[in-house]
XYZ file of N, CA, C and O in Angstrom:
568
model
N 94.684 142.162 107.436
C 94.493 142.609 106.078
C 93.004 142.489 105.757
O 92.453 141.404 105.785
N 92.445 143.590 105.435
C 91.003 143.694 105.301
C 90.411 142.842 104.181
O 89.303 142.345 104.295
N 91.150 142.678 103.100
C 90.596 141.991 101.931
C 91.299 140.658 101.663
O 91.277 140.137 100.549
N 91.885 140.080 102.699
C 92.633 138.822 102.599
C 91.795 137.716 101.968
O 92.265 137.025 101.062
N 90.578 137.544 102.447
C 89.721 136.447 101.964
C 89.482 136.525 100.457
O 89.410 135.505 99.785
N 89.354 137.720 99.934
C 89.112 137.888 98.492
C 90.397 137.803 97.685
O 90.398 137.306 96.556
N 91.508 138.281 98.243
C 92.749 138.428 97.487
C 93.641 137.180 97.543
O 94.290 136.837 96.551
N 93.658 136.485 98.680
C 94.563 135.336 98.799
C 94.354 134.277 97.700
O 95.335 133.786 97.129
N 93.121 133.927 97.357
C 92.944 132.950 96.268
C 93.548 133.430 94.930
O 94.048 132.619 94.147
N 93.533 134.729 94.706
C 94.143 135.269 93.482
C 95.654 135.088 93.519
O 96.276 134.720 92.514
N 96.238 135.355 94.670
C 97.689 135.183 94.821
C 98.061 133.718 94.619
O 99.030 133.405 93.919
N 97.295 132.823 95.206
C 97.547 131.386 95.036
C 97.468 131.007 93.557
O 98.325 130.286 93.047
N 96.451 131.531 92.866
C 96.306 131.248 91.438
C 97.507 131.766 90.644
O 98.006 131.091 89.745
N 97.993 132.955 90.995
C 99.167 133.510 90.302
C 100.402 132.650 90.550
O 101.147 132.333 89.619
N 100.613 132.291 91.805
C 101.831 131.566 92.170
C 101.852 130.121 91.680
O 102.927 129.547 91.504
N 100.698 129.543 91.462
C 100.654 128.149 91.017
C 100.528 128.012 89.503
O 100.353 126.904 89.002
N 100.654 129.110 88.801
C 100.604 129.088 87.338
C 101.717 128.182 86.815
O 102.862 128.253 87.274
N 101.408 127.349 85.864
C 102.368 126.374 85.334
C 103.165 126.879 84.134
O 103.948 126.133 83.550
N 102.984 128.133 83.761
C 103.710 128.678 82.606
C 105.208 128.695 82.909
O 105.635 129.231 83.918
N 106.002 128.125 82.023
C 107.456 128.134 82.209
C 108.091 129.364 81.586
O 109.185 129.759 81.971
N 107.416 129.973 80.640
C 107.893 131.203 80.015
C 107.564 132.365 80.947
O 106.410 132.577 81.313
N 108.587 133.128 81.356
C 108.397 134.203 82.326
C 107.394 135.247 81.837
O 106.549 135.704 82.609
N 107.456 135.622 80.566
C 106.526 136.615 80.031
C 105.078 136.127 80.150
O 104.187 136.886 80.525
N 104.847 134.858 79.863
C 103.491 134.307 79.964
C 103.046 134.180 81.419
O 101.881 134.408 81.744
N 103.987 133.847 82.299
C 103.700 133.752 83.734
C 103.274 135.120 84.276
O 102.267 135.242 84.973
N 104.026 136.150 83.927
C 103.717 137.503 84.389
C 102.406 137.995 83.774
O 101.577 138.607 84.456
N 102.201 137.720 82.486
C 100.956 138.114 81.826
C 99.766 137.462 82.508
O 98.722 138.103 82.711
N 99.905 136.214 82.888
C 98.837 135.524 83.613
C 98.506 136.266 84.911
O 97.332 136.478 85.233
N 99.539 136.698 85.642
C 99.323 137.453 86.880
C 98.596 138.760 86.599
O 97.662 139.136 87.317
N 99.025 139.469 85.550
C 98.359 140.723 85.174
C 96.879 140.480 84.857
O 96.011 141.255 85.255
N 96.598 139.411 84.125
C 95.217 139.116 83.750
C 94.348 138.825 84.972
O 93.191 139.265 85.037
N 94.903 138.118 85.939
C 94.157 137.811 87.165
C 93.848 139.101 87.922
O 92.720 139.314 88.377
N 94.845 139.956 88.050
C 94.660 141.229 88.758
C 93.659 142.113 88.018
O 92.770 142.707 88.632
N 93.794 142.196 86.703
C 92.870 143.022 85.918
C 91.437 142.523 86.033
O 90.499 143.323 86.151
N 91.257 141.224 86.004
C 89.901 140.674 86.155
C 89.323 141.072 87.515
O 88.176 141.521 87.606
N 90.110 140.950 88.572
C 89.671 141.315 89.916
C 89.294 142.795 89.992
O 88.307 143.163 90.624
N 90.076 143.644 89.331
C 89.850 145.089 89.375
C 88.902 145.586 88.283
O 88.700 146.787 88.142
N 88.335 144.654 87.511
C 87.401 144.987 86.440
C 88.039 145.919 85.405
O 87.425 146.879 84.949
N 89.282 145.602 85.059
C 90.015 146.339 84.022
C 89.995 145.485 82.762
O 90.407 144.327 82.782
N 89.526 146.069 81.690
C 89.423 145.345 80.422
C 90.453 145.918 79.459
O 90.344 147.070 79.026
N 91.458 145.127 79.154
C 92.510 145.573 78.240
C 93.059 144.373 77.493
O 92.960 143.235 77.962
N 93.610 144.636 76.363
C 94.224 143.577 75.561
C 95.700 143.479 75.937
O 96.384 144.485 76.086
N 96.181 142.259 76.089
C 97.597 142.022 76.358
C 98.252 141.489 75.094
O 97.743 140.566 74.468
N 99.367 142.097 74.746
C 100.137 141.654 73.587
C 101.533 141.310 74.088
O 102.189 142.138 74.730
N 101.971 140.113 73.810
C 103.295 139.657 74.229
C 104.280 140.068 73.139
O 104.219 139.572 72.014
N 105.179 140.987 73.479
C 106.081 141.525 72.440
C 106.964 140.445 71.835
O 107.320 140.521 70.663
N 107.308 139.420 72.613
C 108.155 138.354 72.072
C 107.430 137.534 71.007
O 108.069 136.803 70.242
N 106.118 137.668 70.933
C 105.351 136.943 69.924
C 105.191 137.746 68.631
O 104.675 137.237 67.644
N 105.626 139.007 68.634
C 105.554 139.841 67.434
C 106.734 139.532 66.515
O 107.832 139.241 66.983
N 106.492 139.628 65.215
C 107.577 139.451 64.250
C 108.351 140.754 64.164
O 107.857 141.746 63.619
N 109.556 140.740 64.738
C 110.378 141.943 64.773
C 111.839 141.545 64.809
O 112.177 140.387 65.009
N 112.695 142.521 64.643
C 114.139 142.312 64.727
C 114.501 142.190 66.205
O 114.500 143.181 66.936
N 114.802 140.992 66.644
C 115.066 140.744 68.066
C 116.433 141.236 68.524
O 116.749 141.173 69.713
N 117.247 141.727 67.599
C 118.549 142.266 68.010
C 118.413 143.690 68.547
O 119.334 144.215 69.168
N 117.254 144.314 68.330
C 117.032 145.682 68.812
C 116.900 145.703 70.329
O 116.410 144.759 70.934
N 117.303 146.821 70.909
C 117.218 147.020 72.359
C 116.646 148.405 72.654
O 116.648 149.280 71.802
N 116.176 148.598 73.874
C 115.763 149.906 74.369
C 114.769 150.629 73.488
O 113.795 150.067 73.002
N 115.044 151.923 73.293
C 114.146 152.792 72.533
C 113.921 152.282 71.118
O 112.802 152.321 70.602
N 114.965 151.789 70.488
C 114.851 151.279 69.113
C 113.824 150.140 69.058
O 112.991 150.084 68.152
N 113.860 149.263 70.041
C 112.924 148.141 70.096
C 111.500 148.647 70.342
O 110.550 148.192 69.693
N 111.334 149.600 71.266
C 110.009 150.155 71.562
C 109.419 150.811 70.315
O 108.253 150.603 69.990
N 110.234 151.592 69.610
C 109.749 152.252 68.390
C 109.349 151.228 67.332
O 108.355 151.412 66.622
N 110.098 150.156 67.225
C 109.764 149.099 66.270
C 108.424 148.455 66.621
O 107.577 148.241 65.751
N 108.223 148.159 67.885
C 106.956 147.564 68.328
C 105.805 148.529 68.072
O 104.738 148.128 67.586
N 106.009 149.805 68.377
C 104.974 150.821 68.109
C 104.620 150.841 66.619
O 103.448 150.936 66.258
N 105.623 150.751 65.782
C 105.401 150.749 64.335
C 104.599 149.520 63.903
O 103.645 149.633 63.136
N 104.988 148.369 64.403
C 104.286 147.126 64.073
C 102.813 147.207 64.461
O 101.927 146.759 63.725
N 102.549 147.817 65.623
C 101.179 147.894 66.137
C 100.408 149.106 65.629
O 99.231 149.256 65.918
N 101.086 149.979 64.883
C 100.431 151.171 64.370
C 100.107 152.185 65.460
O 99.127 152.928 65.363
N 100.930 152.231 66.502
C 100.683 153.124 67.633
C 100.931 154.579 67.255
O 101.843 154.886 66.486
N 100.116 155.448 67.808
C 100.315 156.895 67.648
C 100.681 157.543 68.971
O 101.028 158.720 69.016
N 100.583 156.782 70.059
C 100.942 157.264 71.387
C 101.689 156.155 72.123
O 101.386 154.974 71.940
N 102.644 156.558 72.973
C 103.367 155.601 73.811
C 103.441 156.175 75.222
O 103.875 157.300 75.417
N 102.971 155.394 76.192
C 102.965 155.803 77.595
C 103.981 154.963 78.357
O 104.060 153.755 78.165
N 104.735 155.621 79.234
C 105.734 154.939 80.031
C 105.701 155.514 81.449
O 105.283 156.655 81.649
N 106.178 154.756 82.408
C 106.303 155.273 83.774
C 107.295 156.436 83.780
O 108.219 156.475 82.958
N 107.120 157.344 84.704
C 107.927 158.567 84.762
C 109.419 158.272 84.892
O 110.246 159.032 84.397
N 109.765 157.166 85.503
C 111.175 156.813 85.674
C 111.905 156.562 84.372
O 113.137 156.535 84.339
N 111.180 156.399 83.278
C 111.790 156.129 81.986
C 112.125 157.363 81.171
O 112.552 157.249 80.019
N 111.986 158.547 81.752
C 112.229 159.774 80.988
C 113.642 159.845 80.412
O 113.835 160.420 79.353
N 114.594 159.293 81.100
C 115.978 159.341 80.611
C 116.229 158.322 79.499
O 117.247 158.394 78.818
N 115.307 157.393 79.325
C 115.501 156.318 78.346
C 115.004 156.652 76.945
O 115.427 156.031 75.980
N 114.083 157.611 76.853
C 113.418 157.875 75.588
C 113.529 159.338 75.182
O 113.521 160.227 76.018
N 113.559 159.558 73.874
C 113.684 160.904 73.319
C 112.361 161.313 72.685
O 111.855 160.628 71.780
N 111.805 162.444 73.167
C 110.568 162.960 72.577
C 110.717 163.136 71.064
O 109.827 162.768 70.301
N 111.850 163.697 70.647
C 112.025 163.987 69.218
C 112.104 162.715 68.381
O 111.588 162.676 67.265
N 112.737 161.670 68.902
C 112.813 160.405 68.149
C 111.427 159.796 67.969
O 111.115 159.253 66.902
N 110.606 159.887 68.993
C 109.237 159.372 68.879
C 108.429 160.247 67.918
O 107.687 159.728 67.081
N 108.604 161.568 68.036
C 107.889 162.508 67.161
C 108.206 162.230 65.694
O 107.319 162.273 64.841
N 109.475 161.944 65.383
C 109.884 161.642 64.005
C 109.143 160.431 63.447
O 108.959 160.310 62.242
N 108.729 159.532 64.342
C 107.993 158.334 63.926
C 106.472 158.554 63.982
O 105.705 157.610 63.792
N 106.060 159.793 64.301
C 104.633 160.104 64.383
C 103.976 159.579 65.650
O 102.774 159.325 65.675
N 104.772 159.434 66.714
C 104.269 158.875 67.969
C 104.423 159.911 69.077
O 105.495 160.484 69.261
N 103.348 160.142 69.796
C 103.360 161.062 70.937
C 103.843 160.295 72.167
O 103.243 159.296 72.558
N 104.930 160.763 72.776
C 105.519 160.128 73.955
C 104.994 160.812 75.211
O 105.051 162.037 75.328
N 104.466 160.012 76.148
C 103.909 160.549 77.387
C 104.379 159.702 78.562
O 104.560 158.495 78.434
N 104.568 160.373 79.693
C 104.997 159.683 80.906
C 103.947 159.838 81.994
O 103.388 160.915 82.176
N 103.701 158.749 82.708
C 102.737 158.744 83.802
C 103.440 159.076 85.108
O 104.352 158.363 85.524
N 103.017 160.148 85.735
C 103.524 160.539 87.054
C 102.416 160.245 88.054
O 101.391 160.925 88.053
N 102.600 159.219 88.864
C 101.596 158.862 89.858
C 101.579 159.898 90.973
O 102.625 160.306 91.453
N 100.380 160.303 91.354
C 100.226 161.221 92.481
C 100.359 160.419 93.779
O 100.329 159.184 93.764
N 100.496 161.114 94.872
C 100.658 160.435 96.154
C 99.432 159.591 96.477
O 98.298 160.062 96.382
N 99.691 158.360 96.837
C 98.636 157.436 97.240
C 98.995 156.923 98.629
O 100.086 156.392 98.833
N 98.079 157.129 99.574
C 98.292 156.691 100.955
C 97.043 155.944 101.404
O 95.925 156.362 101.120
N 97.249 154.835 102.091
C 96.143 154.070 102.646
C 96.617 153.453 103.958
O 97.816 153.370 104.226
N 95.676 153.032 104.768
C 96.018 152.476 106.070
C 96.556 151.063 105.918
O 95.964 150.228 105.238
N 97.695 150.813 106.556
C 98.307 149.481 106.592
C 98.358 149.079 108.066
O 99.340 149.332 108.753
N 97.293 148.493 108.556
C 97.105 148.222 109.979
C 97.294 149.523 110.746
O 96.845 150.568 110.306
N 97.981 149.482 111.840
C 98.233 150.695 112.627
C 99.666 151.173 112.429
O 100.162 151.992 113.184
N 100.334 150.670 111.416
C 101.740 150.971 111.177
C 101.913 152.252 110.377
O 100.981 152.734 109.732
N 103.145 152.768 110.393
C 103.483 153.901 109.533
C 103.358 153.441 108.086
O 103.793 152.345 107.734
N 102.761 154.263 107.247
C 102.546 153.900 105.845
C 103.871 153.674 105.113
O 104.783 154.492 105.193
N 103.956 152.556 104.416
C 105.111 152.235 103.579
C 104.672 152.367 102.117
O 103.912 151.531 101.621
N 105.140 153.400 101.416
C 104.700 153.611 100.030
C 105.400 152.682 99.034
O 106.409 152.056 99.351
N 104.820 152.618 97.858
C 105.429 151.945 96.704
C 105.678 150.458 96.896
O 106.645 149.914 96.388
N 104.781 149.812 97.629
C 104.858 148.359 97.744
C 104.133 147.755 96.544
O 103.752 148.450 95.612
N 103.919 146.483 96.553
C 103.324 145.819 95.394
C 101.814 146.036 95.321
O 101.169 146.442 96.292
N 101.265 145.702 94.171
C 99.816 145.763 93.987
C 99.126 144.817 94.960
O 97.995 145.062 95.381
N 99.812 143.768 95.368
C 99.222 142.832 96.330
C 98.942 143.534 97.656
O 97.886 143.348 98.253
N 99.873 144.370 98.113
C 99.642 145.125 99.338
C 98.443 146.042 99.175
O 97.576 146.106 100.052
N 98.372 146.731 98.056
C 97.237 147.632 97.784
C 95.934 146.835 97.815
O 94.953 147.257 98.434
N 95.921 145.679 97.178
C 94.706 144.861 97.118
C 94.307 144.319 98.484
O 93.118 144.179 98.778
N 95.275 144.009 99.330
C 94.983 143.463 100.663
C 94.327 144.497 101.583
O 93.573 144.135 102.476
N 94.619 145.764 101.363
C 94.142 146.808 102.274
C 93.050 147.707 101.696
O 92.572 148.609 102.397
N 92.652 147.502 100.446
C 91.700 148.415 99.806
C 90.667 147.647 98.994
O 90.961 146.608 98.411
N 89.480 148.213 98.928
C 88.416 147.617 98.111
C 88.724 147.843 96.636
O 89.544 148.698 96.272
N 88.041 147.100 95.797
C 88.185 147.277 94.348
C 87.872 148.722 93.971
O 88.594 149.341 93.194
N 86.826 149.268 94.544
C 86.426 150.643 94.234
C 87.515 151.640 94.635
O 87.806 152.583 93.893
N 88.114 151.440 95.806
C 89.193 152.332 96.248
C 90.396 152.236 95.305
O 91.004 153.253 94.962
N 90.719 151.041 94.883
C 91.858 150.851 93.971
C 91.573 151.499 92.623
O 92.446 152.148 92.040
N 90.353 151.350 92.136
C 89.994 151.997 90.870
C 90.155 153.510 90.969
O 90.599 154.150 90.014
N 89.818 154.082 92.103
C 90.019 155.519 92.308
C 91.512 155.855 92.342
O 91.941 156.862 91.775
N 92.304 155.024 92.989
C 93.755 155.249 93.041
C 94.365 155.249 91.640
O 95.287 156.013 91.359
N 93.851 154.375 90.794
C 94.387 154.265 89.433
C 94.137 155.512 88.602
O 94.742 155.692 87.548
N 93.262 156.378 89.070
C 92.986 157.638 88.387
C 93.861 158.776 88.890
O 93.790 159.892 88.381
N 94.719 158.496 89.852
C 95.566 159.535 90.455
C 96.924 159.585 89.761
O 97.904 159.022 90.237
N 96.937 160.242 88.628
C 98.193 160.411 87.887
C 98.132 161.689 87.060
O 97.081 162.250 86.832
N 99.300 162.111 86.641
C 99.437 163.241 85.733
C 100.209 162.760 84.528
O 101.149 161.977 84.667
N 99.796 163.197 83.348
C 100.551 162.881 82.133
C 101.580 163.966 81.900
O 101.241 165.153 81.860
N 102.820 163.558 81.738
C 103.907 164.486 81.456
C 104.251 164.350 79.983
O 104.589 163.271 79.506
N 104.118 165.439 79.256
C 104.408 165.478 77.821
C 105.384 166.597 77.551
O 105.495 167.537 78.336
N 106.046 166.529 76.421
C 106.956 167.615 76.054
C 106.192 168.841 75.650
O 105.119 168.836 75.140
């Protein structure tokens, strides 16, 4: 693995996180990865927002969007069956789905295995290469 020396300490830091709350544990991992990739973004823990916790699915997402004053909502392409363009439109929110383009990189001399974790991507690619990969998507809108 070409970038083992740089990436392994990050993995160790993620795995040794003492957060007992799963959302905070995962957020910590995201923050470590974002720092490594020079991605600057704000993280908001939805469980910390004052909202009706009995809501589920699309209703919950729309409520969170309302609380945050969102005008756009982006989701992975696999969520197209979960959300209604018209329901989001009624709330003044533009619904968009991210369709990742094909990403292939060398994994030793083996046949490429797609859709593995970000850790695999980080082990085999430079920060610059990963930043370029993150630009390989299409927005799907109604």
